[in-house]
Short mmCIF file of C-alpha atoms and ligand atoms in Angstrom, two decimals:
data_model
loop_
_atom_site.label_atom_id
_atom_site.label_comp_id
_atom_site.label_asym_id
_atom_site.label_seq_id
_atom_site.Cartn_x
_atom_site.Cartn_y
_atom_site.Cartn_z
CA MET U 15 46.16 0.29 10.21
CA SER U 16 45.13 -1.56 12.91
CA GLU U 17 46.06 -5.63 12.17
CA ASP U 18 42.42 -7.23 12.72
CA LYS U 19 41.09 -4.49 10.04
CA LYS U 20 39.35 -6.42 7.85
CA LYS U 21 41.40 -6.14 3.70
CA LEU U 22 39.65 -3.62 1.65
CA THR U 23 38.66 -5.48 -1.56
CA THR U 24 37.66 -4.74 -5.37
CA SER U 25 34.17 -6.21 -5.92
CA TRP U 26 36.36 -9.21 -7.33
CA GLY U 27 37.80 -9.72 -4.26
CA ALA U 28 41.46 -8.79 -5.23
CA PRO U 29 42.70 -6.46 -1.91
CA VAL U 30 42.79 -3.04 -2.70
CA GLY U 31 46.32 -0.98 -2.55
CA ASP U 32 45.09 2.52 -2.76
CA ASN U 33 41.02 3.62 -2.10
CA GLN U 34 42.95 7.04 -2.00
CA ASN U 35 44.44 8.26 -4.85
CA SER U 36 43.98 7.34 -8.60
CA ILE U 37 46.03 5.63 -10.73
CA THR U 38 47.30 9.19 -13.09
CA ALA U 39 50.65 9.27 -15.29
CA GLY U 40 52.88 11.03 -12.45
CA SER U 41 51.66 13.26 -9.81
CA ARG U 42 49.36 15.60 -12.14
CA GLY U 43 47.59 12.71 -14.24
CA PRO U 44 46.22 12.54 -16.46
CA THR U 45 44.14 9.30 -15.04
CA LEU U 46 44.60 6.45 -16.24
CA ILE U 47 41.78 3.92 -17.71
CA GLN U 48 43.86 1.11 -16.16
CA ASP U 49 42.65 1.91 -12.91
CA VAL U 50 40.02 -0.71 -12.97
CA HIS U 51 39.27 -0.15 -9.38
CA LEU U 52 38.58 3.31 -9.92
CA LEU U 53 36.30 2.23 -13.05
CA GLU U 54 34.25 -0.28 -11.16
CA LYS U 55 33.83 2.55 -8.44
CA LEU U 56 32.30 5.19 -10.35
CA ALA U 57 30.12 2.77 -12.70
CA HIS U 58 28.49 0.83 -9.79
CA PHE U 59 28.25 4.34 -8.09
CA ASN U 60 26.35 5.68 -11.45
CA ARG U 61 24.06 2.17 -10.38
CA GLU U 62 22.95 2.96 -6.98
CA ARG U 63 19.54 3.48 -7.56
CA VAL U 64 16.94 1.86 -9.18
CA PRO U 65 14.07 2.95 -10.40
CA GLU U 66 11.75 4.99 -7.73
CA ARG U 67 8.34 2.99 -7.56
CA VAL U 68 5.88 5.14 -9.68
CA VAL U 69 3.66 5.55 -6.70
CA HIS U 70 4.92 4.96 -2.99
CA ALA U 71 7.99 5.67 -3.75
CA LYS U 72 8.89 7.33 -0.18
CA GLY U 73 8.70 4.39 2.21
CA ALA U 74 9.51 3.00 5.49
CA GLY U 75 9.79 -0.89 6.60
CA ALA U 76 10.20 -3.22 9.80
CA HIS U 77 10.30 -6.86 10.44
CA GLY U 78 8.04 -7.95 12.71
CA TYR U 79 5.56 -11.28 13.80
CA PHE U 80 2.08 -11.44 13.36
CA GLU U 81 0.18 -13.83 16.18
CA VAL U 82 -3.18 -15.04 16.32
CA THR U 83 -5.35 -15.24 18.88
CA GLN U 84 -8.63 -16.12 17.87
CA ASP U 85 -9.53 -19.33 15.66
CA LEU U 86 -11.18 -18.63 12.40
CA THR U 87 -10.00 -21.87 10.85
CA SER U 88 -13.74 -22.79 10.42
CA TYR U 89 -13.05 -19.31 8.08
CA THR U 90 -9.76 -20.27 6.06
CA LYS U 91 -7.05 -22.85 5.83
CA ALA U 92 -4.60 -20.22 5.48
CA SER U 93 -1.31 -21.90 7.81
CA LEU U 94 -0.79 -18.17 8.56
CA PHE U 95 -4.46 -18.32 10.88
CA ALA U 96 -3.57 -22.40 11.90
CA GLU U 97 -4.08 -21.90 15.50
CA VAL U 98 -3.97 -19.32 18.28
CA GLY U 99 -0.73 -18.70 19.44
CA LYS U 100 1.14 -18.98 16.16
CA ARG U 101 3.54 -16.75 15.06
CA THR U 102 4.59 -15.58 11.95
CA PRO U 103 6.97 -13.90 10.75
CA LEU U 104 6.42 -10.37 8.10
CA PHE U 105 7.55 -6.90 7.01
CA VAL U 106 6.02 -4.06 6.69
CA ARG U 107 6.89 -1.12 4.26
CA PHE U 108 4.56 2.04 5.20
CA SER U 109 4.99 4.92 2.56
CA THR U 110 2.98 8.16 1.44
CA VAL U 111 1.43 7.49 -2.51
CA ALA U 112 2.23 10.76 -4.53
CA GLY U 113 5.63 12.04 -3.68
CA GLU U 114 8.85 11.24 -4.82
CA ASN U 115 11.37 8.86 -2.97
CA GLY U 116 13.40 13.29 -1.25
CA SER U 117 9.58 14.06 -0.12
CA SER U 118 8.15 15.30 2.93
CA ASP U 119 6.58 12.60 5.39
CA THR U 120 4.05 14.66 6.93
CA VAL U 121 1.70 15.82 3.43
CA ARG U 122 -2.06 14.98 3.26
CA ASP U 123 -2.03 11.38 1.29
CA PRO U 124 -3.00 8.13 1.84
CA ARG U 125 -0.40 6.06 3.26
CA GLY U 126 0.33 2.62 1.64
CA PHE U 127 0.44 -0.06 4.29
CA ALA U 128 1.76 -3.85 3.02
CA VAL U 129 2.67 -6.37 4.80
CA LYS U 130 4.25 -9.50 4.00
CA PHE U 131 3.70 -12.46 5.75
CA TYR U 132 6.51 -15.30 5.82
CA THR U 133 3.91 -18.52 6.16
CA ASP U 134 5.11 -21.71 6.17
CA GLU U 135 2.96 -22.33 3.09
CA GLY U 136 4.70 -19.08 1.01
CA ASN U 137 4.74 -15.85 1.23
CA TYR U 138 0.99 -13.88 1.83
CA ASP U 139 1.36 -9.85 1.12
CA LEU U 140 -1.47 -7.88 2.34
CA VAL U 141 -1.37 -4.60 0.18
CA GLY U 142 -3.36 -2.32 1.84
CA ASN U 143 -3.52 1.60 2.86
CA ASN U 144 -4.25 3.32 6.10
CA THR U 145 -8.25 4.29 4.59
CA PRO U 146 -10.45 1.63 4.31
CA VAL U 147 -11.56 3.20 0.29
CA PHE U 148 -9.70 4.04 -2.95
CA PHE U 149 -10.20 6.44 -5.36
CA ILE U 150 -11.64 4.53 -7.96
CA ARG U 151 -12.80 0.92 -8.71
CA ASP U 152 -11.88 -0.19 -11.74
CA ALA U 153 -7.88 -0.39 -12.94
CA ILE U 154 -8.52 1.08 -16.11
CA LYS U 155 -8.79 4.52 -14.71
CA PHE U 156 -5.72 4.56 -12.07
CA PRO U 157 -2.66 5.88 -15.00
CA ASP U 158 -4.98 8.87 -15.00
CA PHE U 159 -5.54 9.20 -12.02
CA ILE U 160 -2.00 8.82 -10.84
CA HIS U 161 -1.16 11.64 -13.07
CA THR U 162 -3.73 13.66 -12.03
CA GLN U 163 -1.03 13.58 -7.98
CA LYS U 164 1.60 13.72 -9.88
CA ARG U 165 3.47 16.67 -11.85
CA HIS U 166 2.54 18.82 -14.03
CA PRO U 167 4.28 17.71 -17.99
CA GLN U 168 5.03 20.84 -18.18
CA THR U 169 5.52 23.02 -15.82
CA HIS U 170 6.70 20.42 -13.02
CA LEU U 171 4.17 21.70 -10.31
CA LYS U 172 1.51 19.86 -8.88
CA ASN U 173 -1.65 20.56 -10.45
CA PRO U 174 -4.88 21.21 -8.17
CA ASN U 175 -6.92 21.62 -11.65
CA ALA U 176 -6.01 17.98 -12.47
CA VAL U 177 -6.46 17.04 -9.57
CA TRP U 178 -10.36 18.02 -8.65
CA ASP U 179 -10.96 18.06 -12.73
CA PHE U 180 -10.25 14.38 -12.00
CA TRP U 181 -12.46 13.73 -8.85
CA SER U 182 -15.11 15.82 -9.51
CA LEU U 183 -15.79 14.00 -12.66
CA SER U 184 -15.32 10.66 -10.33
CA PRO U 185 -17.87 11.46 -8.25
CA GLU U 186 -16.78 7.32 -6.75
CA SER U 187 -13.95 9.04 -5.60
CA LEU U 188 -15.96 11.21 -2.78
CA HIS U 189 -15.75 8.98 0.14
CA GLN U 190 -11.63 8.90 -0.53
CA VAL U 191 -11.81 12.51 -0.92
CA THR U 192 -13.76 12.76 2.48
CA ILE U 193 -10.99 10.55 4.36
CA LEU U 194 -8.23 12.13 3.13
CA MET U 195 -9.45 15.81 3.70
CA SER U 196 -10.28 14.97 6.85
CA ASP U 197 -7.97 14.60 10.21
CA ARG U 198 -6.84 11.20 9.64
CA GLY U 199 -5.24 12.44 6.43
CA LEU U 200 -2.33 13.66 8.23
CA PRO U 201 -1.42 10.51 10.48
CA ALA U 202 0.61 11.83 13.96
CA THR U 203 3.03 8.93 13.01
CA LEU U 204 3.14 5.63 11.23
CA ARG U 205 2.39 3.82 14.18
CA HIS U 206 -0.83 6.38 15.17
CA MET U 207 -2.79 4.80 12.40
CA HIS U 208 -4.90 1.98 11.06
CA GLY U 209 -4.53 0.00 8.14
CA PHE U 210 -7.10 -2.09 5.49
CA GLY U 211 -6.36 -4.54 3.34
CA SER U 212 -9.19 -2.39 1.23
CA HIS U 213 -10.13 -4.24 -0.80
CA THR U 214 -12.55 -7.70 -0.46
CA PHE U 215 -11.01 -10.66 -0.45
CA LYS U 216 -11.62 -14.63 -0.09
CA TRP U 217 -11.00 -16.78 2.12
CA VAL U 218 -11.41 -21.00 1.82
CA ASN U 219 -11.55 -23.11 4.59
CA ALA U 220 -10.44 -26.55 4.86
CA GLU U 221 -13.63 -27.81 3.55
CA GLY U 222 -12.95 -25.59 0.55
CA GLN U 223 -16.36 -23.60 1.75
CA GLY U 224 -15.43 -20.00 1.40
CA VAL U 225 -16.76 -16.25 2.86
CA TRP U 226 -15.37 -12.76 1.42
CA VAL U 227 -13.30 -11.06 3.42
CA LYS U 228 -11.76 -7.01 4.61
CA TYR U 229 -9.14 -6.93 7.00
CA HIS U 230 -9.01 -4.73 9.59
CA PHE U 231 -5.41 -3.15 11.30
CA LYS U 232 -6.71 -1.30 13.94
CA THR U 233 -3.77 0.83 16.45
CA GLU U 234 -3.12 -0.32 19.77
CA GLN U 235 -1.09 2.85 20.71
CA GLY U 236 -4.19 4.67 18.84
CA VAL U 237 -4.99 6.83 16.23
CA GLN U 238 -3.39 10.43 16.24
CA ASN U 239 -2.96 12.91 13.85
CA LEU U 240 -0.74 16.13 13.20
CA ALA U 241 -3.01 19.88 12.42
CA PRO U 242 -2.00 20.82 10.06
CA GLU U 243 -0.07 23.68 10.73
CA VAL U 244 2.30 21.13 12.73
CA ALA U 245 2.17 18.62 9.53
CA ALA U 246 3.60 21.42 7.12
CA LYS U 247 6.48 22.74 9.90
CA LEU U 248 7.43 19.37 9.99
CA ALA U 249 7.53 19.18 6.12
CA ALA U 250 10.15 21.89 6.47
CA ASP U 251 11.72 21.09 8.78
CA ASN U 252 12.52 17.19 8.97
CA PRO U 253 11.09 15.54 5.99
CA ASP U 254 11.71 12.53 7.10
CA TYR U 255 9.82 12.55 10.65
CA HIS U 256 7.54 9.65 10.28
CA THR U 257 10.58 7.97 9.10
CA GLU U 258 12.73 8.52 11.63
CA ASP U 259 10.30 8.05 14.39
CA LEU U 260 9.11 4.66 13.40
CA PHE U 261 13.35 3.81 13.30
CA HIS U 262 13.83 5.24 16.68
CA ALA U 263 10.31 3.91 18.20
CA ILE U 264 11.66 0.49 17.39
CA ASP U 265 15.72 0.68 18.55
CA GLN U 266 13.96 1.98 21.60
CA GLY U 267 11.81 -0.81 22.11
CA ASP U 268 8.80 0.62 22.27
CA PHE U 269 7.79 -1.82 19.87
CA PRO U 270 4.16 -1.00 17.82
CA SER U 271 1.34 -2.96 17.43
CA TRP U 272 -2.02 -3.67 15.89
CA LYS U 273 -4.93 -6.03 16.27
CA LEU U 274 -6.24 -7.88 13.44
CA SER U 275 -9.61 -7.81 12.69
CA VAL U 276 -12.24 -8.99 9.81
CA GLN U 277 -15.19 -8.76 8.10
CA ILE U 278 -17.27 -11.84 7.23
CA MET U 279 -19.66 -12.15 4.16
CA PRO U 280 -21.08 -15.20 3.61
CA LEU U 281 -20.69 -15.42 -0.18
CA GLU U 282 -24.56 -15.47 -1.03
CA ASP U 283 -25.16 -12.36 0.70
CA ALA U 284 -22.82 -10.32 -2.81
CA ASP U 285 -25.64 -10.77 -4.46
CA SER U 286 -28.30 -9.05 -2.02
CA TYR U 287 -26.31 -6.60 0.15
CA ARG U 288 -27.07 -2.68 -0.69
CA PHE U 289 -23.70 -2.14 -1.77
CA ASP U 290 -21.59 -3.83 -4.22
CA PRO U 291 -19.13 -5.64 -1.90
CA PHE U 292 -16.72 -5.48 -3.96
CA ASP U 293 -16.41 -2.43 -5.07
CA VAL U 294 -13.60 -0.43 -3.10
CA THR U 295 -14.88 3.09 -3.13
CA LYS U 296 -17.61 1.50 -0.71
CA VAL U 297 -17.12 0.02 2.74
CA TRP U 298 -19.05 -3.19 4.48
CA SER U 299 -21.09 -1.27 7.38
CA GLN U 300 -19.70 -2.95 10.66
CA LYS U 301 -22.96 -3.12 12.36
CA ASP U 302 -24.20 -5.58 9.25
CA TYR U 303 -20.60 -7.71 9.54
CA PRO U 304 -18.92 -7.01 12.66
CA LEU U 305 -15.37 -6.59 13.12
CA ILE U 306 -13.98 -10.62 14.29
CA GLU U 307 -10.32 -9.79 15.62
CA VAL U 308 -8.22 -12.60 14.59
CA GLY U 309 -4.56 -11.88 15.90
CA ARG U 310 -1.81 -9.48 16.67
CA MET U 311 0.41 -7.46 14.71
CA VAL U 312 4.31 -6.29 16.45
CA LEU U 313 6.82 -4.57 14.75
CA ASP U 314 10.19 -5.34 16.77
CA ARG U 315 13.09 -5.37 14.70
CA ASN U 316 14.48 -2.15 12.30
CA PRO U 317 15.62 -3.44 8.70
CA GLU U 318 19.97 -3.38 9.31
CA ASN U 319 20.01 -2.42 5.66
CA TYR U 320 17.35 0.93 3.95
CA PHE U 321 17.98 -0.44 0.82
CA ALA U 322 18.59 -4.21 0.54
CA GLU U 323 15.19 -4.51 2.69
CA VAL U 324 12.85 -1.16 2.52
CA GLU U 325 13.54 -0.41 -1.54
CA GLN U 326 14.15 -3.55 -3.02
CA ALA U 327 11.36 -4.65 -0.95
CA THR U 328 8.03 -6.65 -3.14
CA PHE U 329 4.99 -6.13 -2.32
CA SER U 330 1.58 -7.52 -4.26
CA PRO U 331 -1.58 -8.32 -3.83
CA GLY U 332 -0.95 -11.26 -6.01
CA THR U 333 1.31 -13.29 -3.81
CA PHE U 334 -1.89 -15.54 -2.37
CA VAL U 335 -1.76 -18.41 -0.17
CA PRO U 336 -3.49 -21.73 0.06
CA GLY U 337 -6.91 -20.62 1.68
CA ILE U 338 -6.58 -16.57 0.99
CA GLU U 339 -7.73 -15.68 -2.71
CA ALA U 340 -9.34 -12.91 -4.95
CA SER U 341 -12.22 -11.76 -5.29
CA PRO U 342 -13.82 -10.22 -8.55
CA ASP U 343 -13.21 -6.67 -7.42
CA LYS U 344 -11.87 -4.60 -10.97
CA MET U 345 -9.19 -2.87 -9.18
CA LEU U 346 -7.89 -5.51 -7.14
CA GLN U 347 -8.12 -7.77 -10.20
CA GLY U 348 -5.76 -5.13 -12.19
CA ARG U 349 -3.63 -4.62 -8.93
CA LEU U 350 -3.33 -8.51 -9.66
CA PHE U 351 -0.80 -7.77 -12.31
CA ALA U 352 0.40 -4.44 -12.52
CA TYR U 353 2.33 -5.34 -9.07
CA GLY U 354 4.23 -8.09 -10.63
CA ASP U 355 4.94 -6.64 -13.28
CA ALA U 356 6.13 -3.32 -11.44
CA HIS U 357 8.87 -5.17 -10.06
CA ARG U 358 10.07 -7.31 -12.68
CA TYR U 359 10.24 -3.72 -14.45
CA ARG U 360 12.02 -2.06 -10.83
CA VAL U 361 13.57 -4.89 -9.81
CA GLY U 362 14.37 -7.28 -12.19
CA ALA U 363 12.61 -10.97 -12.74
CA ASN U 364 13.83 -12.69 -10.16
CA HIS U 365 13.09 -9.49 -7.59
CA GLN U 366 11.33 -12.96 -5.72
CA SER U 367 14.54 -14.96 -4.99
CA LEU U 368 16.65 -11.75 -2.71
CA PRO U 369 16.33 -12.16 0.60
CA ILE U 370 13.94 -9.87 1.97
CA ASN U 371 11.46 -10.71 -0.83
CA ARG U 372 12.32 -14.94 -0.24
CA PRO U 373 9.31 -17.08 0.85
CA HIS U 374 11.43 -18.62 4.23
CA SER U 375 9.80 -22.25 2.86
CA GLU U 376 11.08 -23.66 0.23
CA VAL U 377 10.58 -22.53 -3.25
CA ASN U 378 10.19 -25.71 -5.90
CA THR U 379 9.98 -24.18 -9.35
CA TYR U 380 10.59 -24.32 -13.26
CA GLN U 381 11.48 -20.97 -13.93
CA ARG U 382 14.99 -19.97 -14.55
CA ASP U 383 17.54 -17.79 -15.78
CA GLY U 384 17.18 -14.08 -15.91
CA GLN U 385 18.70 -10.99 -14.98
CA MET U 386 20.65 -10.77 -11.61
CA ARG U 387 19.94 -14.54 -11.15
CA ALA U 388 21.48 -14.67 -7.88
CA ASP U 389 21.18 -18.52 -5.72
CA ASN U 390 22.42 -22.02 -7.99
CA ASN U 391 19.52 -21.00 -10.59
CA GLY U 392 18.41 -24.83 -9.94
CA GLY U 393 21.76 -26.41 -10.61
CA GLY U 394 21.25 -29.19 -13.18
CA SER U 395 17.86 -30.44 -11.66
CA VAL U 396 14.96 -30.92 -13.83
CA TYR U 397 14.08 -27.63 -15.61
CA TYR U 398 10.37 -29.00 -17.76
CA GLU U 399 6.83 -29.55 -16.87
CA PRO U 400 5.79 -32.50 -16.53
CA ASN U 401 8.95 -34.75 -16.26
CA SER U 402 9.63 -38.08 -15.40
CA ALA U 403 12.08 -37.36 -13.45
CA GLY U 404 10.64 -37.03 -10.10
CA GLY U 405 10.35 -33.04 -10.14
CA PRO U 406 8.44 -30.92 -7.93
CA ALA U 407 4.63 -31.91 -8.94
CA GLU U 408 1.30 -29.55 -8.01
CA SER U 409 -0.76 -30.57 -5.60
CA ALA U 410 -4.35 -30.77 -6.39
CA ALA U 411 -5.81 -29.88 -3.16
CA HIS U 412 -4.13 -26.52 -3.51
CA LYS U 413 -6.47 -25.65 -6.46
CA THR U 414 -8.34 -22.15 -5.34
CA SER U 415 -11.76 -22.76 -5.17
CA PRO U 416 -14.03 -22.22 -8.68
CA TYR U 417 -16.82 -19.66 -8.41
CA GLU U 418 -19.74 -19.07 -11.25
CA VAL U 419 -18.92 -16.03 -13.26
CA GLY U 420 -21.12 -15.50 -16.25
CA GLY U 421 -22.73 -12.60 -18.27
CA ALA U 422 -20.78 -11.06 -21.69
CA ALA U 423 -17.65 -10.26 -22.25
CA ASP U 424 -17.94 -6.50 -22.38
CA SER U 425 -16.61 -3.09 -20.55
CA VAL U 426 -19.37 -2.73 -18.61
CA ALA U 427 -19.94 -0.25 -16.16
CA TYR U 428 -21.04 -0.71 -12.17
CA ASP U 429 -24.16 -1.03 -11.98
CA HIS U 430 -24.37 0.63 -8.18
CA ASN U 431 -24.06 3.97 -8.25
CA ASP U 432 -24.53 5.20 -5.10
CA HIS U 433 -21.48 8.00 -4.53
CA TYR U 434 -23.16 9.18 -1.98
CA THR U 435 -24.51 7.36 0.81
CA GLN U 436 -21.50 6.66 2.13
CA PRO U 437 -19.12 9.66 2.45
CA GLY U 438 -22.32 11.18 4.04
CA ASP U 439 -22.10 8.89 6.58
CA LEU U 440 -18.43 9.88 7.60
CA TYR U 441 -19.46 13.24 7.83
CA ARG U 442 -21.75 12.81 10.03
CA LEU U 443 -20.62 10.70 12.44
CA LEU U 444 -17.85 13.33 12.44
CA SER U 445 -17.70 16.09 15.32
CA GLU U 446 -18.75 19.51 14.71
CA GLU U 447 -14.50 20.57 15.55
CA GLU U 448 -13.55 17.45 12.97
CA ARG U 449 -16.86 18.66 10.32
CA THR U 450 -15.14 22.23 10.55
CA ARG U 451 -11.47 21.35 9.76
CA LEU U 452 -12.52 19.31 7.31
CA VAL U 453 -14.57 21.89 5.69
CA GLN U 454 -11.87 24.55 6.00
CA THR U 455 -9.13 21.66 4.29
CA ILE U 456 -11.37 21.68 1.66
CA VAL U 457 -11.84 24.76 1.33
CA GLY U 458 -8.76 25.51 1.31
CA ALA U 459 -7.77 22.65 -1.44
CA MET U 460 -9.95 23.93 -4.08
CA GLN U 461 -9.31 27.26 -3.62
CA PRO U 462 -6.27 27.10 -6.27
CA VAL U 463 -8.55 25.57 -8.26
CA GLU U 464 -9.13 28.07 -11.46
CA SER U 465 -11.58 26.72 -13.04
CA ASP U 466 -15.70 27.60 -11.21
CA GLU U 467 -16.86 24.62 -13.13
CA ILE U 468 -14.45 21.85 -11.75
CA LYS U 469 -15.53 23.76 -8.23
CA ARG U 470 -19.00 23.93 -9.11
CA ARG U 471 -19.25 20.20 -9.92
CA GLN U 472 -17.01 18.70 -7.00
CA ILE U 473 -19.56 21.34 -4.52
CA GLY U 474 -22.73 19.06 -5.66
CA HIS U 475 -21.34 15.63 -5.34
CA PHE U 476 -20.25 17.39 -1.47
CA TYR U 477 -24.11 18.61 -1.29
CA GLN U 478 -25.08 15.30 -2.53
CA ALA U 479 -23.81 13.56 0.68
CA ASP U 480 -24.72 15.92 2.85
CA PRO U 481 -26.37 19.34 2.68
CA GLU U 482 -24.18 21.20 5.01
CA TYR U 483 -21.12 19.68 3.84
CA GLY U 484 -22.02 20.79 0.57
CA ILE U 485 -23.55 24.32 1.53
CA ARG U 486 -20.53 24.96 3.85
CA ILE U 487 -17.84 24.33 1.12
CA ALA U 488 -19.58 26.59 -1.48
CA GLU U 489 -19.24 29.15 1.05
CA GLY U 490 -15.89 28.96 1.97
CA LEU U 491 -15.16 29.08 -1.45
CA GLY U 492 -18.02 32.07 -2.40
CA LEU U 493 -19.83 29.51 -4.54
CA SER U 494 -23.86 28.35 -4.72
CA ILE U 495 -24.59 25.11 -5.15
CA PRO U 496 -25.40 24.16 -8.45
CA GLU U 497 -28.78 23.89 -10.01
CA GLU U 498 -29.84 20.08 -10.86
P1 LIG V 5 -19.77 2.09 12.60
O1 LIG V 5 -20.28 3.01 13.18
O2 LIG V 5 -19.93 0.69 13.17
O3 LIG V 5 -17.88 2.25 11.90
C1 LIG V 5 -18.10 3.26 12.01
C2 LIG V 5 -16.21 3.50 11.93
O4 LIG V 5 -15.82 4.76 11.70
C3 LIG V 5 -15.42 2.80 12.38
O5 LIG V 5 -14.72 1.76 11.81
C4 LIG V 5 -14.35 4.15 13.26
O6 LIG V 5 -13.14 3.44 13.35
C5 LIG V 5 -14.44 4.93 11.92
N1 LIG V 5 -14.35 6.24 12.43
C6 LIG V 5 -14.82 6.65 13.75
N2 LIG V 5 -14.18 8.31 13.80
C7 LIG V 5 -13.52 8.47 12.33
C8 LIG V 5 -13.08 9.53 11.83
N3 LIG V 5 -13.00 10.62 12.34
N4 LIG V 5 -12.33 9.68 10.68
C9 LIG V 5 -12.56 8.00 10.26
N5 LIG V 5 -12.97 7.22 10.38
C10 LIG V 5 -13.65 7.32 11.39
O7 LIG V 5 -20.67 1.98 11.46
P2 LIG V 5 -19.95 1.99 9.53
O8 LIG V 5 -19.48 0.64 9.50
O9 LIG V 5 -21.78 1.85 9.15
O10 LIG V 5 -19.87 2.87 8.43
C11 LIG V 5 -20.10 4.40 9.08
C12 LIG V 5 -18.78 5.30 8.31
O11 LIG V 5 -17.64 5.04 8.63
C13 LIG V 5 -18.87 4.55 6.45
O12 LIG V 5 -19.68 4.93 5.52
C14 LIG V 5 -17.18 4.58 6.39
O13 LIG V 5 -17.05 6.13 5.88
C15 LIG V 5 -16.42 4.96 7.50
N6 LIG V 5 -15.62 4.35 8.03
C16 LIG V 5 -16.51 2.84 7.94
C17 LIG V 5 -15.51 1.28 8.28
C18 LIG V 5 -15.65 0.07 7.97
O14 LIG V 5 -15.16 -0.58 7.75
N7 LIG V 5 -17.24 -0.03 8.31
C19 LIG V 5 -13.96 1.85 8.66
C20 LIG V 5 -13.67 3.02 8.50
C21 LIG V 5 -14.48 4.15 8.09
P3 LIG V 5 -12.33 3.75 14.55
O15 LIG V 5 -13.72 3.89 15.86
O16 LIG V 5 -11.36 2.70 14.80
O17 LIG V 5 -12.03 4.80 14.77
#
């Protein structure tokens, strides 16, 4: 052993005498329980995995920065957007949704597009997807929806019957299903896809005036997709293709970038817009609310350690900063609870103090204790509020903006039920070649469904979006359009 090598130690810092041979009674053993280095090594190994995420388990991440390119401070006081040229460090995690941690990157699935901005007023997480809409619009349906995307409880196989049964009985999914089955359901790489905040959020400016906002990250690499045959081959030959591509691109100095634009809606328009602007199965037409550029995101640094950074990263759409607030979107409201809860379960109550999640700005709370508290736990400082000890105090200037609510507390369905216009608009904006591939993909995906009733029900939805869309799928499946 060369003299300048560091000494191997146990996790409690004592030098290790032998890391190749366990302590045994004689040369043949048995092994002695007094080999505490061996015990610790095996026991830690057993605990190397934290529970994988129930959704978005397979991911790739990178560090980078956001730079403001246009002054939108008349809409938001968020320090992240404070002045043109300002840079804020960030970490991004891309992911597939349904597959397990070891699953293939190149499957047809929405891609998670989660950004953690380390702003100087705390962390801001924008936890979106590469699609502007979602399958459902009320969080109460989420566990059922995800069950259909996961494995059958008996066969442990993916189950197209459940997938299409649920979708056909939840017609609000049609828009997202159309996007998913289109060419963009198979992005060429994580660099060649757009990202969206998907939900509507609220921006509030320094005067306390609010607007509704939607976020769009547009890839500066251009949108590129994989042909299904290529994706299938990659899934077999190199299941980590997207992870590898992102790492290599950044490693070689080919830094991917996205323009961030927003759509801004005056608060009062929410009552009169022809779609419910808080319904996450709908977009706001860009003809009504054009994109306004605000900045640029660049990814320029790979993680040093996958587990410490990508796996332990915890994103929540409720991680807001002053100037950015929630909207009444029922899917968002459910996520505000569910993401934090998932992290407390998966990583632990103190997940926010891990280096990847820790804000770069000062954190002063009265939270104490809990598993794996790795900082000084507040030392001997005052640990309750209000107090006479001059402890950290609230600042009224940072109260969230009030908004009017009304109506009976009740489980009420959405009252806008046009699930068809927007998927139809998307179908109609596709080229003839794109439509043909869309239809082929849907027909291929629906063929294994055993029940004609489910297939007919779903064909009815495609037909209502656009008769040609429905007819072509019905023909592909050898079925007729259902009578009304
Ligand atoms: P616009 O014509 O103003 O916008 C069309 C949008 O569709 C653009 O964002 C464009 O993004 C995107 N787009 C273009 N080609 C495709 C494609 N092959 N697959 C998926 N998206 C594509 O119309 P509207 O805003 O009125 O929207 C019409 C339809 O476009 C919507 O019903 C929706 O399905 C879809 N769409 C709308 C978005 C929105 O925020 N309004 C966002 C994404 C899709 P790009 O040119 O960058 O590819």
